[in-house]
Structure formats: structure tokens, C-alpha cells
CSV table of C-alpha atoms in Angstrom, one decimal:
chain,number,residue,atom,x,y,z
A,13,UNK,CA,4.9,4.0,6.9
A,14,UNK,CA,8.3,3.5,8.5
A,15,UNK,CA,6.8,1.8,11.5
A,16,UNK,CA,4.5,-0.3,9.4
A,17,UNK,CA,7.3,-1.3,7.1
A,18,UNK,CA,9.6,-2.2,10.0
A,19,UNK,CA,6.9,-4.4,11.6
A,20,UNK,CA,6.2,-6.1,8.2
A,21,UNK,CA,9.9,-6.7,7.7
A,22,UNK,CA,10.4,-8.1,11.2
A,23,UNK,CA,7.4,-10.4,10.8
A,24,UNK,CA,8.4,-11.9,7.5
A,25,UNK,CA,12.0,-12.2,8.7
A,26,UNK,CA,10.8,-14.3,11.7
A,27,UNK,CA,8.5,-16.5,9.6
A,28,UNK,CA,11.1,-17.1,6.9
A,29,UNK,CA,13.7,-17.8,9.6
A,30,UNK,CA,11.4,-20.6,10.7
A,31,UNK,CA,11.1,-21.9,7.1
A,32,UNK,CA,14.8,-21.6,6.2
A,33,UNK,CA,16.2,-23.1,9.3
A,34,UNK,CA,14.5,-26.3,8.3
A,35,UNK,CA,16.1,-26.2,4.8
A,36,UNK,CA,19.5,-25.8,6.3
A,37,UNK,CA,19.0,-28.6,8.7
A,38,UNK,CA,17.7,-30.8,5.8
A,39,UNK,CA,20.8,-30.2,3.8
A,40,UNK,CA,23.1,-30.9,6.8
A,41,UNK,CA,21.7,-33.4,9.3
A,42,UNK,CA,18.1,-34.5,8.9
A,43,UNK,CA,18.9,-37.3,6.4
A,44,UNK,CA,21.1,-39.4,8.7
A,45,UNK,CA,19.0,-38.7,11.8
A,46,UNK,CA,15.5,-39.4,10.4
A,47,UNK,CA,16.3,-41.7,7.4
A,48,UNK,CA,19.3,-43.7,8.7
A,49,UNK,CA,18.3,-46.8,6.7
A,50,UNK,CA,18.8,-45.0,3.4
A,51,UNK,CA,22.0,-44.4,1.5
A,52,UNK,CA,23.6,-40.9,2.0
A,53,UNK,CA,22.1,-39.6,-1.3
A,54,UNK,CA,18.7,-41.3,-0.7
A,55,UNK,CA,18.7,-39.9,2.8
A,56,UNK,CA,19.3,-36.4,1.5
A,57,UNK,CA,16.6,-36.8,-1.1
A,58,UNK,CA,14.2,-37.9,1.6
A,59,UNK,CA,15.1,-35.0,3.8
A,60,UNK,CA,14.5,-32.6,0.8
A,61,UNK,CA,11.2,-34.4,0.3
A,62,UNK,CA,10.0,-33.3,3.8
A,63,UNK,CA,11.4,-29.9,2.9
A,64,UNK,CA,9.2,-29.8,-0.2
A,65,UNK,CA,6.1,-30.6,1.8
A,66,UNK,CA,6.3,-27.1,3.2
A,67,UNK,CA,6.0,-25.7,-0.3
A,68,UNK,CA,3.0,-27.8,-1.1
A,69,UNK,CA,1.3,-26.5,2.1
A,70,UNK,CA,2.0,-22.9,1.3
A,71,UNK,CA,-0.8,-22.4,-1.4
A,72,UNK,CA,-3.2,-24.1,0.9
A,73,UNK,CA,-2.2,-21.7,3.6
A,74,UNK,CA,-2.7,-18.8,1.2
A,75,UNK,CA,-6.2,-20.0,0.4
A,76,UNK,CA,-7.1,-20.5,4.0
A,77,UNK,CA,-5.6,-17.3,5.4
A,78,UNK,CA,-6.5,-15.4,2.3
A,79,UNK,CA,-10.1,-16.2,2.8
A,80,UNK,CA,-10.0,-14.4,6.2
A,81,UNK,CA,-7.7,-11.7,4.9
A,82,UNK,CA,-10.3,-10.8,2.2
A,83,UNK,CA,-13.3,-11.3,4.5
A,84,UNK,CA,-12.0,-10.0,7.9
A,85,UNK,CA,-8.9,-8.0,7.2
A,86,UNK,CA,-5.2,-8.2,6.6
A,87,UNK,CA,-4.1,-7.6,10.2
A,88,UNK,CA,-5.7,-10.8,11.9
A,89,UNK,CA,-3.9,-12.9,9.3
A,90,UNK,CA,-0.5,-11.7,10.4
A,91,UNK,CA,-1.1,-12.7,14.0
A,92,UNK,CA,-2.6,-16.2,13.3
A,93,UNK,CA,0.1,-17.1,10.7
A,94,UNK,CA,2.9,-16.1,13.0
A,95,UNK,CA,1.5,-18.2,15.8
A,96,UNK,CA,1.1,-21.3,13.7
A,97,UNK,CA,4.5,-21.1,12.1
A,98,UNK,CA,6.3,-20.3,15.3
A,99,UNK,CA,4.7,-23.2,17.3
A,100,UNK,CA,5.3,-25.8,14.6
A,101,UNK,CA,9.0,-24.7,14.2
A,102,UNK,CA,9.6,-25.1,18.0
A,103,UNK,CA,8.0,-28.5,17.8
A,104,UNK,CA,10.3,-29.7,15.0
A,105,UNK,CA,13.2,-29.1,17.4
A,106,UNK,CA,11.6,-31.4,19.9
A,107,UNK,CA,11.0,-34.4,17.6
A,108,UNK,CA,13.0,-37.5,18.6
A,109,UNK,CA,15.2,-39.1,16.0
A,110,UNK,CA,14.5,-42.3,14.1
A,111,UNK,CA,16.7,-44.1,16.5
A,112,UNK,CA,14.4,-43.2,19.4
A,113,UNK,CA,10.9,-43.6,18.1
A,114,UNK,CA,11.3,-45.3,14.7
A,115,UNK,CA,9.1,-44.4,11.7
A,116,UNK,CA,7.0,-42.0,13.9
A,117,UNK,CA,10.0,-39.6,13.7
A,118,UNK,CA,9.8,-38.8,10.0
A,119,UNK,CA,6.0,-38.8,10.1
A,120,UNK,CA,6.0,-36.2,12.8
A,121,UNK,CA,8.6,-34.2,10.8
A,122,UNK,CA,6.3,-34.3,7.8
A,123,UNK,CA,3.2,-33.1,9.8
A,124,UNK,CA,5.1,-30.2,11.4
A,125,UNK,CA,6.7,-29.2,8.1
A,126,UNK,CA,3.2,-29.1,6.6
A,127,UNK,CA,2.0,-26.8,9.4
A,128,UNK,CA,5.1,-24.6,8.9
A,129,UNK,CA,4.2,-24.2,5.2
A,130,UNK,CA,0.5,-23.5,6.0
A,131,UNK,CA,1.5,-20.6,8.3
A,132,UNK,CA,4.0,-19.1,5.9
A,133,UNK,CA,1.5,-19.3,3.1
A,134,UNK,CA,-0.7,-16.9,5.0
A,135,UNK,CA,2.1,-14.6,6.1
A,136,UNK,CA,3.2,-13.2,2.8
A,137,UNK,CA,-0.1,-12.0,1.6
A,138,UNK,CA,-1.1,-10.3,4.9
A,139,UNK,CA,2.3,-8.6,5.3
A,140,UNK,CA,2.7,-7.4,1.8
A,141,UNK,CA,-0.9,-6.2,1.4
A,142,UNK,CA,-0.9,-4.3,4.7
A,143,UNK,CA,2.2,-2.4,3.5
A,144,UNK,CA,1.2,-2.0,-0.1
A,145,UNK,CA,-2.3,-0.7,0.7
A,146,UNK,CA,-1.0,1.9,3.1
A,147,UNK,CA,1.7,3.1,0.8
A,148,UNK,CA,1.4,6.2,-1.5
A,149,UNK,CA,1.1,5.2,-5.2
A,150,UNK,CA,4.3,6.8,-6.3
A,151,UNK,CA,6.4,4.9,-3.7
A,152,UNK,CA,4.5,1.7,-3.5
A,153,UNK,CA,7.4,-0.3,-4.9
A,154,UNK,CA,9.8,1.0,-2.3
A,155,UNK,CA,7.6,0.5,0.8
A,156,UNK,CA,6.3,-2.9,-0.4
A,157,UNK,CA,9.9,-4.1,-0.7
A,158,UNK,CA,10.5,-4.1,3.0
A,159,UNK,CA,8.5,-7.4,3.6
A,160,UNK,CA,10.6,-8.7,0.7
A,161,UNK,CA,13.8,-7.9,2.7
A,162,UNK,CA,12.4,-10.1,5.5
A,163,UNK,CA,13.3,-13.4,3.8
A,164,UNK,CA,17.0,-12.4,3.4
A,165,UNK,CA,17.1,-11.4,7.1
A,166,UNK,CA,15.4,-14.6,8.1
A,167,UNK,CA,17.9,-16.6,6.1
A,168,UNK,CA,20.8,-14.8,7.6
A,169,UNK,CA,19.5,-15.4,11.1
A,170,UNK,CA,18.8,-19.0,10.5
A,171,UNK,CA,22.2,-19.7,8.9
A,172,UNK,CA,24.1,-17.4,11.2
A,173,UNK,CA,22.9,-19.5,14.1
A,174,UNK,CA,23.7,-22.8,12.2
A,175,UNK,CA,27.2,-21.4,11.3
A,176,UNK,CA,27.9,-20.4,14.9
A,177,UNK,CA,26.8,-23.9,16.2
A,178,UNK,CA,28.7,-25.8,13.5
A,179,UNK,CA,31.9,-24.0,14.3
A,180,UNK,CA,31.7,-24.2,18.1
A,181,UNK,CA,30.4,-27.8,18.4
A,182,UNK,CA,31.8,-31.1,17.4
A,183,UNK,CA,30.1,-33.0,14.6
A,184,UNK,CA,28.7,-35.4,17.2
A,185,UNK,CA,27.3,-32.6,19.4
A,186,UNK,CA,25.8,-30.8,16.4
A,187,UNK,CA,24.1,-34.0,15.2
A,188,UNK,CA,22.9,-34.9,18.7
A,189,UNK,CA,21.4,-31.6,19.9
A,190,UNK,CA,23.1,-28.6,18.3
A,191,UNK,CA,20.8,-28.5,15.2
A,192,UNK,CA,17.8,-28.3,17.4
A,193,UNK,CA,18.7,-25.0,19.0
A,194,UNK,CA,17.7,-22.7,16.1
A,195,UNK,CA,14.2,-24.4,16.1
A,196,UNK,CA,13.8,-23.7,19.8
A,197,UNK,CA,14.9,-20.1,19.3
A,198,UNK,CA,11.9,-19.6,17.0
A,199,UNK,CA,9.6,-19.4,20.0
A,200,UNK,CA,11.3,-16.3,21.4
A,201,UNK,CA,11.3,-14.7,17.9
A,202,UNK,CA,7.6,-15.4,17.4
A,203,UNK,CA,6.8,-13.7,20.7
A,204,UNK,CA,8.8,-10.7,19.6
A,205,UNK,CA,7.0,-10.6,16.3
A,206,UNK,CA,3.6,-10.7,18.0
A,207,UNK,CA,4.6,-7.7,20.2
A,208,UNK,CA,5.7,-5.7,17.1
A,209,UNK,CA,2.4,-6.5,15.3
A,210,UNK,CA,0.1,-5.7,18.2
A,211,UNK,CA,0.1,-2.0,17.3
A,212,UNK,CA,-0.6,-2.3,13.6
A,213,UNK,CA,-3.8,-0.8,12.1
A,214,UNK,CA,-6.0,-2.3,9.4
A,215,UNK,CA,-5.4,-1.5,5.7
A,216,UNK,CA,-7.4,1.6,4.7
A,217,UNK,CA,-8.1,0.0,1.3
A,218,UNK,CA,-9.7,-3.0,2.9
A,219,UNK,CA,-11.9,-0.8,5.1
A,220,UNK,CA,-13.2,0.9,1.9
A,221,UNK,CA,-14.4,-2.3,0.4
A,222,UNK,CA,-18.2,-2.4,0.6
A,223,UNK,CA,-18.8,-5.7,-1.1
A,224,UNK,CA,-16.5,-8.4,0.2
A,225,UNK,CA,-16.1,-11.6,-1.7
A,226,UNK,CA,-18.2,-14.4,-0.1
A,227,UNK,CA,-15.8,-17.2,-1.1
A,228,UNK,CA,-12.6,-15.4,-2.3
A,229,UNK,CA,-10.9,-18.6,-3.6
A,230,UNK,CA,-13.9,-19.6,-5.7
A,231,UNK,CA,-14.0,-16.1,-7.3
A,232,UNK,CA,-10.2,-16.2,-7.9
A,233,UNK,CA,-10.5,-19.6,-9.6
A,234,UNK,CA,-13.5,-18.5,-11.6
A,235,UNK,CA,-12.4,-15.1,-12.8
A,236,UNK,CA,-8.6,-14.9,-12.4
A,237,UNK,CA,-7.3,-18.4,-13.0
A,238,UNK,CA,-5.2,-17.3,-15.9
A,239,UNK,CA,-3.5,-14.6,-13.9
A,240,UNK,CA,-2.9,-17.0,-11.0
A,241,UNK,CA,-1.2,-19.5,-13.3
A,242,UNK,CA,0.9,-16.8,-15.1
A,243,UNK,CA,2.1,-15.3,-11.8
A,244,UNK,CA,2.9,-18.8,-10.4
A,245,UNK,CA,4.9,-19.7,-13.5
A,246,UNK,CA,6.7,-16.4,-13.6
A,247,UNK,CA,7.8,-16.5,-10.0
A,248,UNK,CA,8.9,-20.2,-10.1
A,249,UNK,CA,12.4,-19.2,-11.4
A,250,UNK,CA,13.0,-17.1,-8.3
A,251,UNK,CA,12.3,-19.9,-6.0
A,252,UNK,CA,14.3,-22.3,-8.1
A,253,UNK,CA,17.3,-20.0,-8.0
A,254,UNK,CA,17.1,-19.2,-4.3
A,255,UNK,CA,16.8,-22.8,-3.2
A,256,UNK,CA,19.4,-24.0,-5.6
A,257,UNK,CA,21.8,-21.6,-4.0
A,258,UNK,CA,20.8,-21.8,-0.4
A,259,UNK,CA,19.7,-25.4,0.0
A,260,UNK,CA,20.9,-27.7,-2.8
A,261,UNK,CA,24.3,-26.2,-3.2
A,262,UNK,CA,24.9,-26.5,0.6
A,263,UNK,CA,24.3,-30.2,0.4
A,264,UNK,CA,26.3,-30.6,-2.8
A,265,UNK,CA,29.3,-28.6,-1.6
A,266,UNK,CA,29.6,-30.4,1.7
A,267,UNK,CA,28.8,-34.0,0.5
A,268,UNK,CA,30.2,-34.1,-3.0
A,269,UNK,CA,32.9,-31.5,-3.1
A,270,UNK,CA,34.1,-32.0,0.5
A,271,UNK,CA,33.9,-28.3,1.3
A,272,UNK,CA,33.4,-27.5,5.0
A,273,UNK,CA,30.0,-26.5,6.4
A,274,UNK,CA,31.3,-23.2,7.6
A,275,UNK,CA,32.9,-22.3,4.3
A,276,UNK,CA,29.7,-23.1,2.3
A,277,UNK,CA,27.4,-21.2,4.8
A,278,UNK,CA,29.7,-18.2,4.7
A,279,UNK,CA,29.8,-18.0,0.9
A,280,UNK,CA,26.0,-18.3,0.6
A,281,UNK,CA,25.4,-15.8,3.5
A,282,UNK,CA,27.7,-13.2,1.9
A,283,UNK,CA,25.7,-13.4,-1.3
A,284,UNK,CA,22.4,-13.1,0.5
A,285,UNK,CA,23.6,-10.0,2.4
A,286,UNK,CA,24.2,-8.3,-1.0
A,287,UNK,CA,20.9,-9.4,-2.3
A,288,UNK,CA,19.0,-8.2,0.8
A,289,UNK,CA,20.8,-4.8,0.8
A,290,UNK,CA,19.9,-4.2,-2.9
A,291,UNK,CA,16.2,-5.0,-2.5
A,292,UNK,CA,14.9,-1.5,-1.7
A,293,UNK,CA,17.0,0.1,-4.4
A,294,UNK,CA,15.7,-2.2,-7.1
A,295,UNK,CA,12.1,-1.7,-5.8
A,296,UNK,CA,12.7,2.1,-6.0
A,297,UNK,CA,13.7,1.7,-9.7
A,298,UNK,CA,10.4,-0.1,-10.3
A,299,UNK,CA,8.5,3.0,-9.1
A,300,UNK,CA,10.2,4.9,-11.9
A,301,UNK,CA,10.6,2.4,-14.7
A,302,UNK,CA,7.8,-0.2,-14.0
A,303,UNK,CA,7.5,-3.6,-12.5
A,304,UNK,CA,7.5,-5.8,-15.6
A,305,UNK,CA,10.7,-4.5,-17.2
A,306,UNK,CA,12.7,-5.3,-14.2
A,307,UNK,CA,11.1,-8.8,-14.0
A,308,UNK,CA,12.0,-9.4,-17.6
A,309,UNK,CA,15.6,-8.2,-17.0
A,310,UNK,CA,16.1,-10.4,-14.0
A,311,UNK,CA,14.6,-13.4,-15.7
A,312,UNK,CA,16.8,-12.9,-18.8
A,313,UNK,CA,19.9,-12.7,-16.5
A,314,UNK,CA,18.9,-16.0,-14.9
A,315,UNK,CA,18.7,-17.7,-18.3
A,316,UNK,CA,22.2,-16.6,-19.0
A,317,UNK,CA,23.8,-17.3,-15.6
A,318,UNK,CA,22.7,-20.8,-14.6
A,319,UNK,CA,25.5,-22.6,-16.4
A,320,UNK,CA,28.2,-20.3,-15.2
A,321,UNK,CA,26.8,-20.6,-11.6
A,322,UNK,CA,27.1,-24.4,-11.5
A,323,UNK,CA,30.6,-24.3,-13.1
A,324,UNK,CA,31.8,-21.8,-10.4
A,325,UNK,CA,30.2,-24.0,-7.7
A,326,UNK,CA,32.0,-27.1,-9.0
A,327,UNK,CA,35.4,-25.5,-8.4
A,328,UNK,CA,35.0,-25.7,-4.7
A,329,UNK,CA,36.9,-22.4,-4.4
A,330,UNK,CA,35.2,-20.0,-1.9
A,331,UNK,CA,35.6,-16.8,-3.9
A,332,UNK,CA,34.4,-18.4,-7.2
A,333,UNK,CA,31.5,-20.1,-5.4
A,334,UNK,CA,30.5,-16.7,-3.9
A,335,UNK,CA,30.6,-15.0,-7.3
A,336,UNK,CA,28.4,-17.8,-8.8
A,337,UNK,CA,25.9,-17.4,-6.0
A,338,UNK,CA,26.0,-13.6,-6.2
A,339,UNK,CA,25.2,-13.5,-9.9
A,340,UNK,CA,22.3,-15.8,-9.4
A,341,UNK,CA,20.9,-13.8,-6.5
A,342,UNK,CA,21.3,-10.5,-8.3
A,343,UNK,CA,19.1,-12.0,-11.1
A,344,UNK,CA,16.7,-13.2,-8.4
A,345,UNK,CA,16.4,-9.8,-6.6
A,346,UNK,CA,15.8,-7.9,-9.8
A,347,UNK,CA,12.5,-9.9,-10.0
A,348,UNK,CA,11.5,-10.5,-6.5
A,349,UNK,CA,12.2,-7.0,-5.1
A,350,UNK,CA,9.2,-5.7,-7.1
A,351,UNK,CA,6.6,-8.5,-6.6
A,352,UNK,CA,5.4,-7.0,-3.3
A,353,UNK,CA,4.0,-4.1,-5.3
A,354,UNK,CA,3.4,-6.0,-8.6
A,355,UNK,CA,1.2,-8.8,-7.5
A,356,UNK,CA,-1.3,-6.7,-5.4
A,357,UNK,CA,-1.6,-4.3,-8.3
A,358,UNK,CA,-2.6,-7.2,-10.6
A,359,UNK,CA,-5.6,-8.3,-8.5
A,360,UNK,CA,-8.7,-6.4,-7.6
A,361,UNK,CA,-9.0,-5.5,-3.9
A,362,UNK,CA,-11.9,-7.8,-3.0
A,363,UNK,CA,-9.9,-10.9,-3.7
A,364,UNK,CA,-6.4,-9.5,-3.5
A,365,UNK,CA,-5.2,-11.3,-0.4
A,366,UNK,CA,-6.2,-14.7,-1.8
A,367,UNK,CA,-5.2,-14.2,-5.4
A,368,UNK,CA,-1.8,-12.6,-4.9
A,369,UNK,CA,-0.8,-15.0,-2.1
A,370,UNK,CA,-2.0,-18.1,-4.0
A,371,UNK,CA,-0.1,-17.1,-7.1
A,372,UNK,CA,3.0,-16.3,-5.2
A,373,UNK,CA,3.1,-19.6,-3.2
A,374,UNK,CA,2.1,-21.8,-6.2
A,375,UNK,CA,5.3,-20.5,-7.7
A,376,UNK,CA,7.0,-22.0,-4.7
A,377,UNK,CA,5.7,-25.4,-5.4
A,378,UNK,CA,6.9,-25.3,-9.0
A,379,UNK,CA,10.3,-23.8,-8.2
A,380,UNK,CA,11.1,-24.3,-4.5
A,381,UNK,CA,9.7,-27.7,-3.7
A,382,UNK,CA,11.1,-29.5,-6.7
A,383,UNK,CA,14.5,-27.9,-7.2
A,384,UNK,CA,16.5,-29.4,-4.3
A,385,UNK,CA,15.1,-32.9,-5.2
A,386,UNK,CA,15.6,-32.6,-8.9
A,387,UNK,CA,19.1,-31.0,-8.6
A,388,UNK,CA,20.3,-33.7,-6.2
A,389,UNK,CA,19.2,-36.5,-8.5
A,390,UNK,CA,20.7,-34.8,-11.6
A,391,UNK,CA,24.0,-34.1,-9.8
A,392,UNK,CA,24.3,-37.7,-8.6
A,393,UNK,CA,24.4,-38.9,-12.2
A,394,UNK,CA,26.7,-36.2,-13.6
A,395,UNK,CA,30.4,-35.5,-13.4
A,396,UNK,CA,32.2,-33.1,-11.2
A,397,UNK,CA,30.4,-30.2,-12.9
A,398,UNK,CA,26.6,-30.7,-12.6
A,399,UNK,CA,25.7,-29.5,-16.0
A,400,UNK,CA,22.3,-31.2,-15.7
A,401,UNK,CA,21.4,-28.9,-12.9
A,402,UNK,CA,22.4,-25.9,-15.0
A,403,UNK,CA,20.2,-27.1,-17.8
A,404,UNK,CA,17.3,-27.7,-15.4
A,405,UNK,CA,17.6,-24.2,-13.9
A,406,UNK,CA,17.9,-22.6,-17.4
A,407,UNK,CA,14.7,-24.4,-18.5
A,408,UNK,CA,12.8,-23.1,-15.5
A,409,UNK,CA,14.1,-19.6,-16.2
A,410,UNK,CA,13.0,-19.8,-19.9
A,411,UNK,CA,9.5,-21.0,-18.8
A,412,UNK,CA,9.2,-18.1,-16.3
A,413,UNK,CA,10.4,-15.6,-18.9
A,414,UNK,CA,7.5,-16.7,-21.2
A,415,UNK,CA,5.1,-16.1,-18.3
A,416,UNK,CA,6.4,-12.6,-17.6
A,417,UNK,CA,6.1,-11.7,-21.3
A,418,UNK,CA,2.3,-12.5,-21.0
A,419,UNK,CA,1.8,-10.5,-17.8
A,420,UNK,CA,0.8,-6.8,-18.1
A,421,UNK,CA,2.5,-3.8,-16.7
A,422,UNK,CA,0.8,-2.1,-13.7
A,423,UNK,CA,2.4,1.4,-13.9
A,424,UNK,CA,1.5,4.1,-13.9
A,425,UNK,CA,-1.0,3.8,-11.1
A,426,UNK,CA,-2.4,7.3,-10.5
A,427,UNK,CA,-4.5,6.8,-7.4
A,428,UNK,CA,-3.7,7.0,-3.7
A,429,UNK,CA,-4.7,3.4,-2.9
A,430,UNK,CA,-3.8,0.2,-4.6
A,431,UNK,CA,-6.2,-0.2,-7.5
A,432,UNK,CA,-6.2,-3.1,-10.0
A,433,UNK,CA,-4.4,-2.3,-13.2
A,434,UNK,CA,-6.0,-4.9,-15.4
A,435,UNK,CA,-9.7,-4.5,-14.5
């Protein structure tokens, strides 16, 4: 289990590194480089629009890779998704700017971002299921949390590289070539991930399935559509919080508040370190107290914290901004530390790879794709404190809370393999 969990963590870290490095670049430099004819705010909105394309692609990737995951196994999905995401990320670093090739530059950016999202949409389902279906029932929450630590590690890698480059290069050097380096580094990381995953064995629960779904997506839509919509709605608040903190606030702090890139990145990264460190502990609590109670607790905390978070951000003071980000990410981790176990337990094994992954990534469209765009537009028409952003995030949190209320609990699960709790 330790070797399997480590390989899953490393793989999700690499794939989310690829995804997050684009978000950081979108917040810092992609607007002026690829949309130079726009105003600064419009350029940022356009860059966040290309960022959102990755989220739109993720459910499609879940359906595509989930089909093979439910038909052919979880392990092949991990290799194919890693190759696609790594190759498209390296290619983003090679796209010439608008000044060199004109409108072809943002078009290429959109295509590659779509491919990134397609690959990441397949990654989560394969990595989480391979771990969850190997784990003993009494510790499934704990072991399934390791792939959930991967996004935090990937974010820290992506932003650590960006922070190092932004502090050692001039603004001109960073805009000219420095921002491309993290994308090129994705190639080496992808090769390392493929090596780690080469020794993984197939999920025992998948091997026990005698009657595989012929068209998993059709079966999910026909028999589990309500569950998919509820899980997507429930998880949308997590995406909204995470990308409000890590993407929108980075652009807002540097452009509107005049806070340095390095200061903003440091505040955000410090909060993500705490969030990532607490993920296994929160997941362990879910093995004792249940998945749903922790999700309800985290979602309620999000409802209460969004207005204080934007007020603390608006101060521009590093310590206060860090506290605002930390409170938001603690609410986030209370929910998302447990979904690696919760979602697989909600779906029956024959369509689990498709159902769990589509629900998870549809939440990304609702919460992750829209939040940087909506928050940027709301903040542009507000005062120094972006109360409109706080209201938007609170509304998303209330919507998700209603969805969590309608979802069932999945503990106790008294079998050795992951079995559906809802029939």
C-alpha cells in the first residue's frame, strides 16, 4: 500500500503541476503576451478564459479515459493520461507569443490547454481508484488521501519554480522566456512519473468484475445521473475556493493591490503547505467519523469564511492575506481530503471509474473554470474590498452545502474491497 500510495501521489502531483503552472502563468504573464490588444483587465480575463478551457475538457477526459478504465483497467489509464498531459504542457512552453505569429498564438494556447484538461480528467479517476480498491476498508480514507495530497505538491512545485524565476530574473527576462521554463520541466517530470507507475499492478476489485459495462458513460447517465449532478454540485465549492485563492487572488494582489509577485506567491504557498500536510489527518478522521459529516463541516466553514477572506486579502498585508488563505484552504481540505474514498464508495464497481471521475471533474467546470473569470469581473467594479467576490463564493458554498445534505453516508463499509454503499 505504501508503494502504491507513493506512486499515486507522485503521479497526481506531476499532472497537477502541469495544470497549475498554466494557472499561475495566466495570472502573471499570459494576458500581455497572447492578448496584447486587450486592456490589462480584459487581457487577464482572456487568459483566464483559456485557463477555464482546461476545466471544460476535464469531464470529457473523464468520460474518455473512464471508458477504458471501466473496460480495460485502472492502470492503463494512468500511463495514457500522464503522457497526454505532459506532452501538451511542454508544448505550451514552445508556443510563440502574439507578437511573433499573431492570432495563431492564442488559438494554439487554447488547443493545448484543452489537451491538458483532457489528460487530467482521466488522471484523477485512475489514481484514486487504484489506491482505493487496493486499500483495506477500515483505512480506505487514509490511503485514498495520498492522491489528494498530489495537487498540493504539484501546486508547490509549479509555484516554487515560478517564485524562483520571478525573484532571479528581471521582469523583461521573465516575460520573454522565464515563464516557459516550468512548462519545459514538465517533460522530465512526466518521464519520472512513467517510471514510477511502470511497476504498479491492476486493481484487485477490477479483476473481480465479471460483467463489465459495455458503454460505461451511457450507464452512468441512465442510472446514476442524479448522483453525478449531486457530487458535481457538492464539489464545486472546493474548486471555487482553491482557484480563488491560488489563481484569482494572485492576479488581484499583483495588479490591483500592487503587492509583489514573490510576496503573493509566498503567502499562497505557505497556506497550501498547511493544507497538504493536514490532508492525511483529515482523511483518517473520515475513517472513524464518516465522509459526509466532514464534508458538511468543511462546506459550512466555507460559507462563514468567504467574506473574511476577501477582507483580509484587500489589506495587502502578507500575514493577514496568509490567514485569509489559510482559513479558506482549511475549509477546502476538510471536504476534499475525503473525496478520494467517498466518491468511489458512492458508485458501483462496473462504472466507478467513469462515474466518480465525471462527477469530480464536472465540479471543476462549475467551480474552477468560472471562478477566476467571475471574480475578476466582480472585483473590477467594486471598491478596494471585493465584497462581490465574497458574495459569489458564499453563494457557491451554500449551493454545495445543499448538495452535500442530499448525498448519503458511505460508512461503515464492512467489506475488504470497495463496495457501493447506495446500491
